[in-house]
PDB file of C-alpha atoms in Angstrom:
ATOM      1  CA  MET K 218     121.639  80.470  83.150  1.00 39.00           C
ATOM      2  CA  PRO K 219     122.160  83.273  85.683  1.00 48.00           C
ATOM      3  CA  ASP K 220     124.601  82.859  88.534  1.00 47.00           C
ATOM      4  CA  THR K 221     122.858  82.159  91.827  1.00 46.00           C
ATOM      5  CA  VAL K 222     123.534  82.206  95.528  1.00 44.00           C
ATOM      6  CA  GLY K 223     121.175  79.678  97.087  1.00 53.00           C
ATOM      7  CA  THR K 224     117.872  80.167  95.281  1.00 72.00           C
ATOM      8  CA  ALA K 225     118.197  83.903  94.564  1.00 79.00           C
ATOM      9  CA  PRO K 226     119.571  84.759  91.104  1.00 85.00           C
ATOM     10  CA  GLN K 227     122.381  87.301  90.929  1.00 89.00           C
ATOM     11  CA  GLU K 228     121.329  88.207  87.372  1.00 93.00           C
ATOM     12  CA  HIS K 229     117.694  88.586  86.382  1.00 95.00           C
ATOM     13  CA  GLY K 230     117.988  87.103  82.880  1.00 93.00           C
ATOM     14  CA  ARG K 231     114.859  88.935  81.698  1.00 97.00           C
ATOM     15  CA  PHE K 232     116.548  90.966  78.937  1.00 96.00           C
ATOM     16  CA  ASP K 233     119.950  91.814  77.498  1.00 95.00           C
ATOM     17  CA  PHE K 234     121.671  95.180  77.747  1.00 97.00           C
ATOM     18  CA  SER K 235     120.635  97.570  74.961  1.00 97.00           C
ATOM     19  CA  ALA K 236     121.964 101.094  74.438  1.00 98.00           C
ATOM     20  CA  ILE K 237     119.218 103.354  73.103  1.00 97.00           C
ATOM     21  CA  THR K 238     121.698 104.857  70.619  1.00 96.00           C
ATOM     22  CA  SER K 239     122.221 101.455  68.952  1.00 97.00           C
ATOM     23  CA  ARG K 240     118.571 100.534  68.327  1.00 96.00           C
ATOM     24  CA  PRO K 241     116.538 100.906  65.147  1.00 96.00           C
ATOM     25  CA  LYS K 242     114.625 104.166  65.002  1.00 97.00           C
ATOM     26  CA  LEU K 243     111.336 103.992  66.869  1.00 97.00           C
ATOM     27  CA  GLU K 244     108.568 105.855  65.040  1.00 97.00           C
ATOM     28  CA  TRP K 245     105.317 106.800  66.745  1.00 98.00           C
ATOM     29  CA  PRO K 246     101.998 107.466  64.952  1.00 98.00           C
ATOM     30  CA  ASP K 247     101.848 110.624  62.803  1.00 97.00           C
ATOM     31  CA  GLY K 248     105.533 111.334  63.363  1.00 97.00           C
ATOM     32  CA  ALA K 249     105.166 112.019  67.086  1.00 98.00           C
ATOM     33  CA  ARG K 250     108.391 112.467  68.983  1.00 98.00           C
ATOM     34  CA  VAL K 251     106.975 111.628  72.411  1.00 98.00           C
ATOM     35  CA  ALA K 252     104.278 109.225  73.525  1.00 98.00           C
ATOM     36  CA  LEU K 253     102.819 110.630  76.753  1.00 98.00           C
ATOM     37  CA  TRP K 254     100.981 108.296  79.081  1.00 98.00           C
ATOM     38  CA  VAL K 255      99.561 109.540  82.355  1.00 98.00           C
ATOM     39  CA  ILE K 256      99.100 106.986  85.139  1.00 98.00           C
ATOM     40  CA  PRO K 257      96.724 107.933  87.968  1.00 98.00           C
ATOM     41  CA  ASN K 258      97.151 105.489  90.864  1.00 98.00           C
ATOM     42  CA  ILE K 259      93.666 104.775  92.224  1.00 98.00           C
ATOM     43  CA  GLU K 260      94.241 102.909  95.450  1.00 98.00           C
ATOM     44  CA  HIS K 261      92.582 101.518  98.544  1.00 98.00           C
ATOM     45  CA  PHE K 262      94.353 101.525 101.900  1.00 97.00           C
ATOM     46  CA  LEU K 263      93.563  99.290 104.855  1.00 96.00           C
ATOM     47  CA  PHE K 264      92.587 101.094 108.056  1.00 96.00           C
ATOM     48  CA  ASP K 265      94.687  99.015 110.452  1.00 92.00           C
ATOM     49  CA  ARG K 266      98.236  99.564 109.159  1.00 91.00           C
ATOM     50  CA  PRO K 267     100.648 102.309 108.121  1.00 90.00           C
ATOM     51  CA  SER K 268     101.160 103.398 104.528  1.00 92.00           C
ATOM     52  CA  SER K 269     102.029 106.578 102.611  1.00 92.00           C
ATOM     53  CA  SER K 270     102.174 109.340 105.198  1.00 92.00           C
ATOM     54  CA  ILE K 271     102.553 113.095 105.358  1.00 94.00           C
ATOM     55  CA  ILE K 272     103.049 113.159 109.146  1.00 93.00           C
ATOM     56  CA  GLN K 273     105.381 110.505 110.601  1.00 93.00           C
ATOM     57  CA  SER K 274     104.600 111.027 114.284  1.00 93.00           C
ATOM     58  CA  THR K 275     101.281 109.162 114.110  1.00 92.00           C
ATOM     59  CA  THR K 276     102.211 106.235 111.831  1.00 91.00           C
ATOM     60  CA  SER K 277     102.525 103.827 114.781  1.00 94.00           C
ATOM     61  CA  PHE K 278      98.970 104.552 115.938  1.00 94.00           C
ATOM     62  CA  VAL K 279      96.153 102.119 115.185  1.00 94.00           C
ATOM     63  CA  PRO K 280      94.144 103.632 113.723  1.00 95.00           C
ATOM     64  CA  ASP K 281      96.268 106.399 112.216  1.00 95.00           C
ATOM     65  CA  VAL K 282      93.324 108.608 111.345  1.00 97.00           C
ATOM     66  CA  LEU K 283      95.446 111.605 110.368  1.00 96.00           C
ATOM     67  CA  ASN K 284      97.308 109.869 107.541  1.00 95.00           C
ATOM     68  CA  TYR K 285      94.470 107.553 106.542  1.00 97.00           C
ATOM     69  CA  ALA K 286      92.096 110.472 106.022  1.00 97.00           C
ATOM     70  CA  TRP K 287      94.803 112.404 104.126  1.00 97.00           C
ATOM     71  CA  ARG K 288      95.118 109.478 101.699  1.00 98.00           C
ATOM     72  CA  ASP K 289      91.330 109.128 101.477  1.00 98.00           C
ATOM     73  CA  TYR K 290      91.135 112.662 100.043  1.00 98.00           C
ATOM     74  CA  GLY K 291      92.381 111.194  96.777  1.00 98.00           C
ATOM     75  CA  VAL K 292      89.281 109.167  95.922  1.00 98.00           C
ATOM     76  CA  ARG K 293      86.813 111.590  97.511  1.00 98.00           C
ATOM     77  CA  VAL K 294      88.130 114.797  95.925  1.00 98.00           C
ATOM     78  CA  GLY K 295      91.532 114.620  94.236  1.00 98.00           C
ATOM     79  CA  ILE K 296      90.698 112.181  91.422  1.00 98.00           C
ATOM     80  CA  TRP K 297      87.744 114.306  90.317  1.00 98.00           C
ATOM     81  CA  ARG K 298      89.982 117.341  90.022  1.00 98.00           C
ATOM     82  CA  MET K 299      92.488 115.284  88.015  1.00 98.00           C
ATOM     83  CA  MET K 300      89.764 113.993  85.694  1.00 98.00           C
ATOM     84  CA  GLU K 301      88.567 117.519  84.936  1.00 98.00           C
ATOM     85  CA  ILE K 302      92.081 118.736  84.132  1.00 98.00           C
ATOM     86  CA  MET K 303      92.992 115.732  82.007  1.00 98.00           C
ATOM     87  CA  GLU K 304      89.748 115.860  80.028  1.00 98.00           C
ATOM     88  CA  LYS K 305      90.357 119.553  79.304  1.00 98.00           C
ATOM     89  CA  TYR K 306      93.617 118.690  77.515  1.00 98.00           C
ATOM     90  CA  GLY K 307      92.464 115.482  75.846  1.00 98.00           C
ATOM     91  CA  VAL K 308      94.603 113.201  78.049  1.00 98.00           C
ATOM     92  CA  LYS K 309      93.182 109.773  78.881  1.00 98.00           C
ATOM     93  CA  GLY K 310      94.448 108.000  81.981  1.00 98.00           C
ATOM     94  CA  THR K 311      95.918 104.532  82.247  1.00 98.00           C
ATOM     95  CA  VAL K 312      94.931 103.768  85.812  1.00 98.00           C
ATOM     96  CA  ALA K 313      97.056 101.667  88.157  1.00 98.00           C
ATOM     97  CA  LEU K 314      94.050 100.188  89.923  1.00 98.00           C
ATOM     98  CA  ASN K 315      93.888  98.290  93.205  1.00 98.00           C
ATOM     99  CA  SER K 316      91.171  95.674  92.769  1.00 98.00           C
ATOM    100  CA  ASP K 317      89.747  96.654  96.183  1.00 98.00           C
ATOM    101  CA  ALA K 318      88.989 100.078  94.702  1.00 98.00           C
ATOM    102  CA  CYS K 319      86.458  98.412  92.399  1.00 98.00           C
ATOM    103  CA  VAL K 320      84.478  97.388  95.478  1.00 98.00           C
ATOM    104  CA  HIS K 321      84.863 100.523  97.568  1.00 98.00           C
ATOM    105  CA  TYR K 322      84.783 103.314  94.926  1.00 98.00           C
ATOM    106  CA  PRO K 323      82.465 102.235  92.093  1.00 98.00           C
ATOM    107  CA  ALA K 324      81.679 105.876  91.240  1.00 98.00           C
ATOM    108  CA  VAL K 325      85.351 106.411  90.369  1.00 98.00           C
ATOM    109  CA  ILE K 326      85.332 103.363  88.099  1.00 98.00           C
ATOM    110  CA  GLN K 327      82.148 104.564  86.398  1.00 98.00           C
ATOM    111  CA  ALA K 328      83.624 108.018  85.806  1.00 98.00           C
ATOM    112  CA  GLY K 329      86.829 106.576  84.394  1.00 98.00           C
ATOM    113  CA  GLN K 330      84.799 104.360  82.074  1.00 98.00           C
ATOM    114  CA  SER K 331      82.913 107.389  80.740  1.00 98.00           C
ATOM    115  CA  LEU K 332      86.260 109.075  79.989  1.00 98.00           C
ATOM    116  CA  ASP K 333      87.527 105.996  78.106  1.00 98.00           C
ATOM    117  CA  TRP K 334      90.374 105.456  80.552  1.00 98.00           C
ATOM    118  CA  GLU K 335      92.364 102.228  80.612  1.00 98.00           C
ATOM    119  CA  TRP K 336      92.730 100.044  83.711  1.00 98.00           C
ATOM    120  CA  MET K 337      95.820  98.068  84.655  1.00 98.00           C
ATOM    121  CA  GLY K 338      96.308  95.820  87.654  1.00 98.00           C
ATOM    122  CA  HIS K 339      97.920  97.330  90.761  1.00 98.00           C
ATOM    123  CA  GLY K 340      97.554  94.550  93.297  1.00 98.00           C
ATOM    124  CA  THR K 341      94.675  94.040  95.698  1.00 98.00           C
ATOM    125  CA  ASN K 342      95.255  97.137  97.833  1.00 97.00           C
ATOM    126  CA  ASN K 343      98.123  99.499  98.531  1.00 96.00           C
ATOM    127  CA  SER K 344      98.753  98.182 102.008  1.00 95.00           C
ATOM    128  CA  SER K 345     100.025  94.846 100.648  1.00 94.00           C
ATOM    129  CA  VAL K 346     103.126  94.441  98.487  1.00 94.00           C
ATOM    130  CA  ILE K 347     104.235  91.692  96.097  1.00 95.00           C
ATOM    131  CA  THR K 348     107.406  90.374  97.698  1.00 94.00           C
ATOM    132  CA  GLY K 349     108.437  87.481  99.920  1.00 92.00           C
ATOM    133  CA  ILE K 350     105.362  85.424  99.131  1.00 95.00           C
ATOM    134  CA  PRO K 351     105.066  81.896  97.691  1.00 96.00           C
ATOM    135  CA  GLU K 352     104.486  81.551  93.961  1.00 97.00           C
ATOM    136  CA  ASP K 353     101.045  80.014  94.448  1.00 97.00           C
ATOM    137  CA  GLU K 354      99.982  82.934  96.638  1.00 97.00           C
ATOM    138  CA  GLU K 355     101.213  85.467  94.084  1.00 98.00           C
ATOM    139  CA  ARG K 356      99.397  83.588  91.330  1.00 98.00           C
ATOM    140  CA  ARG K 357      96.180  83.707  93.380  1.00 98.00           C
ATOM    141  CA  ILE K 358      96.574  87.465  93.920  1.00 98.00           C
ATOM    142  CA  VAL K 359      97.138  88.189  90.232  1.00 98.00           C
ATOM    143  CA  ARG K 360      94.157  86.048  89.221  1.00 98.00           C
ATOM    144  CA  GLU K 361      91.923  87.788  91.756  1.00 98.00           C
ATOM    145  CA  VAL K 362      93.013  91.240  90.601  1.00 98.00           C
ATOM    146  CA  VAL K 363      92.470  90.399  86.926  1.00 98.00           C
ATOM    147  CA  SER K 364      89.069  88.842  87.628  1.00 98.00           C
ATOM    148  CA  THR K 365      87.821  91.720  89.807  1.00 98.00           C
ATOM    149  CA  ILE K 366      88.899  94.443  87.373  1.00 98.00           C
ATOM    150  CA  THR K 367      87.407  92.526  84.454  1.00 98.00           C
ATOM    151  CA  GLN K 368      84.064  92.227  86.233  1.00 98.00           C
ATOM    152  CA  ALA K 369      84.047  95.905  87.260  1.00 98.00           C
ATOM    153  CA  THR K 370      85.085  97.404  83.913  1.00 98.00           C
ATOM    154  CA  GLY K 371      83.991  94.816  81.370  1.00 97.00           C
ATOM    155  CA  THR K 372      87.536  94.514  80.018  1.00 97.00           C
ATOM    156  CA  ALA K 373      90.445  92.409  81.231  1.00 98.00           C
ATOM    157  CA  PRO K 374      93.469  94.509  82.223  1.00 98.00           C
ATOM    158  CA  ARG K 375      96.400  94.261  79.835  1.00 98.00           C
ATOM    159  CA  GLY K 376      99.006  95.986  82.006  1.00 98.00           C
ATOM    160  CA  TRP K 377     100.349  95.720  85.538  1.00 98.00           C
ATOM    161  CA  LEU K 378     102.072  97.954  88.073  1.00 98.00           C
ATOM    162  CA  SER K 379     102.786  96.303  91.421  1.00 98.00           C
ATOM    163  CA  PRO K 380     102.142  98.207  94.664  1.00 97.00           C
ATOM    164  CA  ALA K 381     105.429 100.039  95.379  1.00 96.00           C
ATOM    165  CA  LEU K 382     106.766  98.410  92.148  1.00 97.00           C
ATOM    166  CA  THR K 383     107.499  95.223  94.111  1.00 97.00           C
ATOM    167  CA  GLU K 384     108.103  91.816  92.546  1.00 97.00           C
ATOM    168  CA  THR K 385     109.166  88.290  93.298  1.00 96.00           C
ATOM    169  CA  HIS K 386     111.520  86.494  90.931  1.00 96.00           C
ATOM    170  CA  GLN K 387     108.462  84.956  89.245  1.00 97.00           C
ATOM    171  CA  THR K 388     106.270  88.042  88.787  1.00 98.00           C
ATOM    172  CA  PRO K 389     106.715  88.599  85.013  1.00 98.00           C
ATOM    173  CA  ASP K 390     106.067  84.886  84.374  1.00 98.00           C
ATOM    174  CA  ILE K 391     102.883  84.899  86.454  1.00 98.00           C
ATOM    175  CA  LEU K 392     101.634  88.083  84.794  1.00 98.00           C
ATOM    176  CA  ALA K 393     102.182  86.636  81.322  1.00 98.00           C
ATOM    177  CA  GLU K 394     100.395  83.386  82.109  1.00 97.00           C
ATOM    178  CA  ASN K 395      97.376  85.414  83.274  1.00 97.00           C
ATOM    179  CA  GLY K 396      97.074  87.306  80.001  1.00 97.00           C
ATOM    180  CA  LEU K 397      98.788  90.540  80.995  1.00 98.00           C
ATOM    181  CA  ARG K 398     100.781  92.018  78.127  1.00 97.00           C
ATOM    182  CA  TYR K 399     102.872  94.763  79.702  1.00 98.00           C
ATOM    183  CA  VAL K 400     104.427  95.633  83.052  1.00 98.00           C
ATOM    184  CA  ALA K 401     105.534  99.037  84.341  1.00 98.00           C
ATOM    185  CA  ASN K 402     107.692  98.009  87.314  1.00 98.00           C
ATOM    186  CA  TRP K 403     111.037  98.368  85.501  1.00 98.00           C
ATOM    187  CA  THR K 404     111.941 102.061  85.300  1.00 98.00           C
ATOM    188  CA  ASN K 405     115.099 101.702  83.222  1.00 98.00           C
ATOM    189  CA  ASP K 406     114.264 103.016  79.746  1.00 98.00           C
ATOM    190  CA  ASP K 407     112.622 105.668  77.571  1.00 98.00           C
ATOM    191  CA  GLN K 408     111.270 103.017  75.193  1.00 98.00           C
ATOM    192  CA  PRO K 409     109.347  99.751  75.549  1.00 98.00           C
ATOM    193  CA  TYR K 410     111.257  96.478  75.342  1.00 98.00           C
ATOM    194  CA  GLU K 411     110.513  92.759  75.391  1.00 97.00           C
ATOM    195  CA  MET K 412     111.137  90.702  78.531  1.00 98.00           C
ATOM    196  CA  ARG K 413     111.791  86.969  78.663  1.00 97.00           C
ATOM    197  CA  VAL K 414     109.053  84.971  80.376  1.00 98.00           C
ATOM    198  CA  ARG K 415     108.438  81.248  80.809  1.00 97.00           C
ATOM    199  CA  SER K 416     105.520  81.275  78.391  1.00 95.00           C
ATOM    200  CA  GLY K 417     103.792  83.885  76.265  1.00 94.00           C
ATOM    201  CA  SER K 418     105.234  87.380  76.026  1.00 95.00           C
ATOM    202  CA  MET K 419     105.783  90.424  78.226  1.00 98.00           C
ATOM    203  CA  LEU K 420     106.581  94.018  77.350  1.00 98.00           C
ATOM    204  CA  SER K 421     108.148  96.539  79.736  1.00 98.00           C
ATOM    205  CA  LEU K 422     106.631 100.014  79.389  1.00 98.00           C
ATOM    206  CA  PRO K 423     108.525 103.046  80.720  1.00 98.00           C
ATOM    207  CA  TYR K 424     107.373 104.190  84.149  1.00 98.00           C
ATOM    208  CA  SER K 425     109.137 106.735  86.339  1.00 98.00           C
ATOM    209  CA  VAL K 426     110.088 107.122  89.973  1.00 97.00           C
ATOM    210  CA  GLU K 427     111.187 110.710  89.242  1.00 97.00           C
ATOM    211  CA  MET K 428     108.239 112.018  87.213  1.00 98.00           C
ATOM    212  CA  ASN K 429     106.216 110.753  90.124  1.00 98.00           C
ATOM    213  CA  ASP K 430     104.409 112.942  92.625  1.00 98.00           C
ATOM    214  CA  TYR K 431     105.119 110.510  95.473  1.00 98.00           C
ATOM    215  CA  THR K 432     108.874 110.912  95.058  1.00 98.00           C
ATOM    216  CA  ALA K 433     108.614 114.620  94.336  1.00 98.00           C
ATOM    217  CA  PHE K 434     106.487 115.605  97.309  1.00 98.00           C
ATOM    218  CA  LEU K 435     107.146 112.986  99.997  1.00 97.00           C
ATOM    219  CA  GLU K 436     110.792 112.079  99.322  1.00 96.00           C
ATOM    220  CA  GLN K 437     112.271 115.204  97.738  1.00 97.00           C
ATOM    221  CA  GLY K 438     110.048 117.838  99.344  1.00 97.00           C
ATOM    222  CA  LEU K 439     109.307 119.643  96.080  1.00 98.00           C
ATOM    223  CA  SER K 440     106.565 122.230  95.844  1.00 98.00           C
ATOM    224  CA  GLY K 441     103.772 121.939  93.319  1.00 98.00           C
ATOM    225  CA  ARG K 442     105.488 124.629  91.248  1.00 98.00           C
ATOM    226  CA  ASP K 443     108.796 122.740  91.373  1.00 98.00           C
ATOM    227  CA  PHE K 444     107.137 119.541  90.197  1.00 98.00           C
ATOM    228  CA  GLY K 445     105.302 121.343  87.411  1.00 98.00           C
ATOM    229  CA  ASP K 446     108.625 122.794  86.258  1.00 98.00           C
ATOM    230  CA  ALA K 447     110.247 119.345  86.418  1.00 98.00           C
ATOM    231  CA  ILE K 448     107.496 117.839  84.248  1.00 98.00           C
ATOM    232  CA  CYS K 449     108.020 120.558  81.644  1.00 98.00           C
ATOM    233  CA  ASP K 450     111.799 120.113  81.740  1.00 98.00           C
ATOM    234  CA  GLN K 451     111.455 116.344  81.367  1.00 98.00           C
ATOM    235  CA  PHE K 452     109.174 116.769  78.389  1.00 99.00           C
ATOM    236  CA  ASP K 453     111.398 119.351  76.696  1.00 98.00           C
ATOM    237  CA  GLN K 454     114.414 117.043  76.794  1.00 98.00           C
ATOM    238  CA  LEU K 455     112.456 113.991  75.618  1.00 98.00           C
ATOM    239  CA  TYR K 456     110.909 116.073  72.836  1.00 98.00           C
ATOM    240  CA  ALA K 457     114.388 117.053  71.657  1.00 98.00           C
ATOM    241  CA  ASP K 458     115.594 113.450  71.936  1.00 98.00           C
ATOM    242  CA  GLY K 459     112.538 112.296  70.007  1.00 98.00           C
ATOM    243  CA  ALA K 460     113.741 114.010  66.863  1.00 98.00           C
ATOM    244  CA  SER K 461     116.058 111.046  66.316  1.00 97.00           C
ATOM    245  CA  THR K 462     114.029 108.193  67.827  1.00 98.00           C
ATOM    246  CA  GLY K 463     110.681 108.059  69.613  1.00 98.00           C
ATOM    247  CA  ARG K 464     110.508 108.340  73.387  1.00 98.00           C
ATOM    248  CA  VAL K 465     107.926 107.569  76.049  1.00 98.00           C
ATOM    249  CA  MET K 466     107.163 110.012  78.838  1.00 98.00           C
ATOM    250  CA  SER K 467     105.281 108.608  81.792  1.00 98.00           C
ATOM    251  CA  LEU K 468     103.651 110.863  84.349  1.00 98.00           C
ATOM    252  CA  CYS K 469     102.927 108.903  87.517  1.00 98.00           C
ATOM    253  CA  LEU K 470     100.417 110.479  89.860  1.00 98.00           C
ATOM    254  CA  HIS K 471      98.437 109.896  93.051  1.00 98.00           C
ATOM    255  CA  PRO K 472      95.151 111.778  93.541  1.00 98.00           C
ATOM    256  CA  PHE K 473      95.799 112.420  97.242  1.00 98.00           C
ATOM    257  CA  LEU K 474      98.997 114.254  96.226  1.00 98.00           C
ATOM    258  CA  ILE K 475      98.661 115.977  92.847  1.00 98.00           C
ATOM    259  CA  GLY K 476      94.921 116.360  93.424  1.00 98.00           C
ATOM    260  CA  GLN K 477      95.476 118.806  96.282  1.00 98.00           C
ATOM    261  CA  PRO K 478      94.303 122.325  95.250  1.00 98.00           C
ATOM    262  CA  HIS K 479      97.701 123.974  95.669  1.00 98.00           C
ATOM    263  CA  ARG K 480      99.341 121.401  93.362  1.00 98.00           C
ATOM    264  CA  ALA K 481      96.668 120.694  90.771  1.00 98.00           C
ATOM    265  CA  LYS K 482      97.127 124.003  88.972  1.00 98.00           C
ATOM    266  CA  HIS K 483     100.763 123.094  88.284  1.00 98.00           C
ATOM    267  CA  PHE K 484      99.675 119.744  86.872  1.00 98.00           C
ATOM    268  CA  GLU K 485      97.359 121.660  84.553  1.00 98.00           C
ATOM    269  CA  ARG K 486     100.153 124.051  83.598  1.00 98.00           C
ATOM    270  CA  ALA K 487     102.371 121.113  82.663  1.00 98.00           C
ATOM    271  CA  LEU K 488      99.684 119.470  80.517  1.00 98.00           C
ATOM    272  CA  LYS K 489      99.051 122.782  78.791  1.00 98.00           C
ATOM    273  CA  HIS K 490     102.768 123.040  77.967  1.00 98.00           C
ATOM    274  CA  ILE K 491     102.986 119.484  76.647  1.00 98.00           C
ATOM    275  CA  THR K 492      99.820 119.573  74.546  1.00 98.00           C
ATOM    276  CA  ALA K 493     100.866 122.873  72.940  1.00 98.00           C
ATOM    277  CA  HIS K 494     103.420 120.857  70.921  1.00 98.00           C
ATOM    278  CA  ASP K 495     102.369 119.157  67.689  1.00 97.00           C
ATOM    279  CA  ALA K 496     104.484 115.996  67.661  1.00 98.00           C
ATOM    280  CA  VAL K 497     103.034 114.457  70.818  1.00 98.00           C
ATOM    281  CA  TRP K 498     100.976 111.271  70.993  1.00 98.00           C
ATOM    282  CA  LEU K 499      98.539 111.325  73.915  1.00 98.00           C
ATOM    283  CA  ALA K 500      98.374 107.579  74.423  1.00 98.00           C
ATOM    284  CA  LYS K 501      97.194 104.901  76.791  1.00 98.00           C
ATOM    285  CA  GLY K 502      99.424 102.063  77.913  1.00 98.00           C
ATOM    286  CA  GLY K 503      97.750  99.449  75.744  1.00 98.00           C
ATOM    287  CA  GLU K 504      98.019 101.697  72.691  1.00 98.00           C
ATOM    288  CA  ILE K 505     101.759 102.133  73.221  1.00 98.00           C
ATOM    289  CA  ALA K 506     102.199  98.388  73.675  1.00 98.00           C
ATOM    290  CA  ASP K 507     100.183  97.590  70.545  1.00 98.00           C
ATOM    291  CA  TRP K 508     102.018 100.095  68.365  1.00 98.00           C
ATOM    292  CA  TYR K 509     105.430  98.991  69.542  1.00 97.00           C
ATOM    293  CA  THR K 510     104.586  95.342  68.995  1.00 96.00           C
ATOM    294  CA  SER K 511     103.161  95.928  65.525  1.00 94.00           C
ATOM    295  CA  THR K 512     106.149  97.967  64.362  1.00 92.00           C
ATOM    296  CA  ARG K 513     108.557  95.361  65.676  1.00 82.00           C
ATOM    297  CA  GLY K 514     106.756  92.617  63.762  1.00 55.00           C
ATOM    298  CA  ARG K 515     105.826  90.555  66.813  1.00 49.00           C
TER     299      ARG K 515
END
């Protein structure tokens, strides 16, 4: 049992340490070195509270029209630009989807369905995080998200990414009991791995806070060209590493950021670079989870 102070564990107990150099070789379909999954975050933001912002001086205003409208560009314009670019290079999205987006942006859901994109749960909206709430409340939220996405898309989500990658100590357990198979909150590996949960099973899929346009543009101040270069550099190293054992490259994107005209062309440049290589598997999250599970005999 993990050591605790009060009721908060000092050790998570979800998995043991594992050095990637000591694992059995991971082989992807058709000898691919890298499994690429692209995660567009399709989100809904509440009008009465602050959230992701490009200008800080208005974040205390209610309403903060400047930043709200800047975010709203993503579903009105940016996602459509992303869809066009991704379809051009044969890349299917695995969407981190706020369930509120199903209600407010049905045209986006319909378009994603026509492109055979996958949908994973991403909380109710991106103004509410999963932390500091009772277990029963978290369970209600997860059930509502799963139910809403299932009704809107015809398929129950198999994966989960929390808003701002937030969790309680019970999150993986609650996800597993609601039929979710993989979670992307834990950004600590280049390969999937099993997590311990109270019942059922849970797989961690690699996600990134660095190959992420939010970090790149809002935290690090990178230009679109800089981020495009970083994506290519990330891929080149993982492609080299993948000669010995398969790797996962996640590309984590927000339509109100990468979908801006001055950045989108660098996203396209990066996809062109990646798809010019032969040993690349353009995968969706569920496909990666299924392959990993089947090759590990679970």
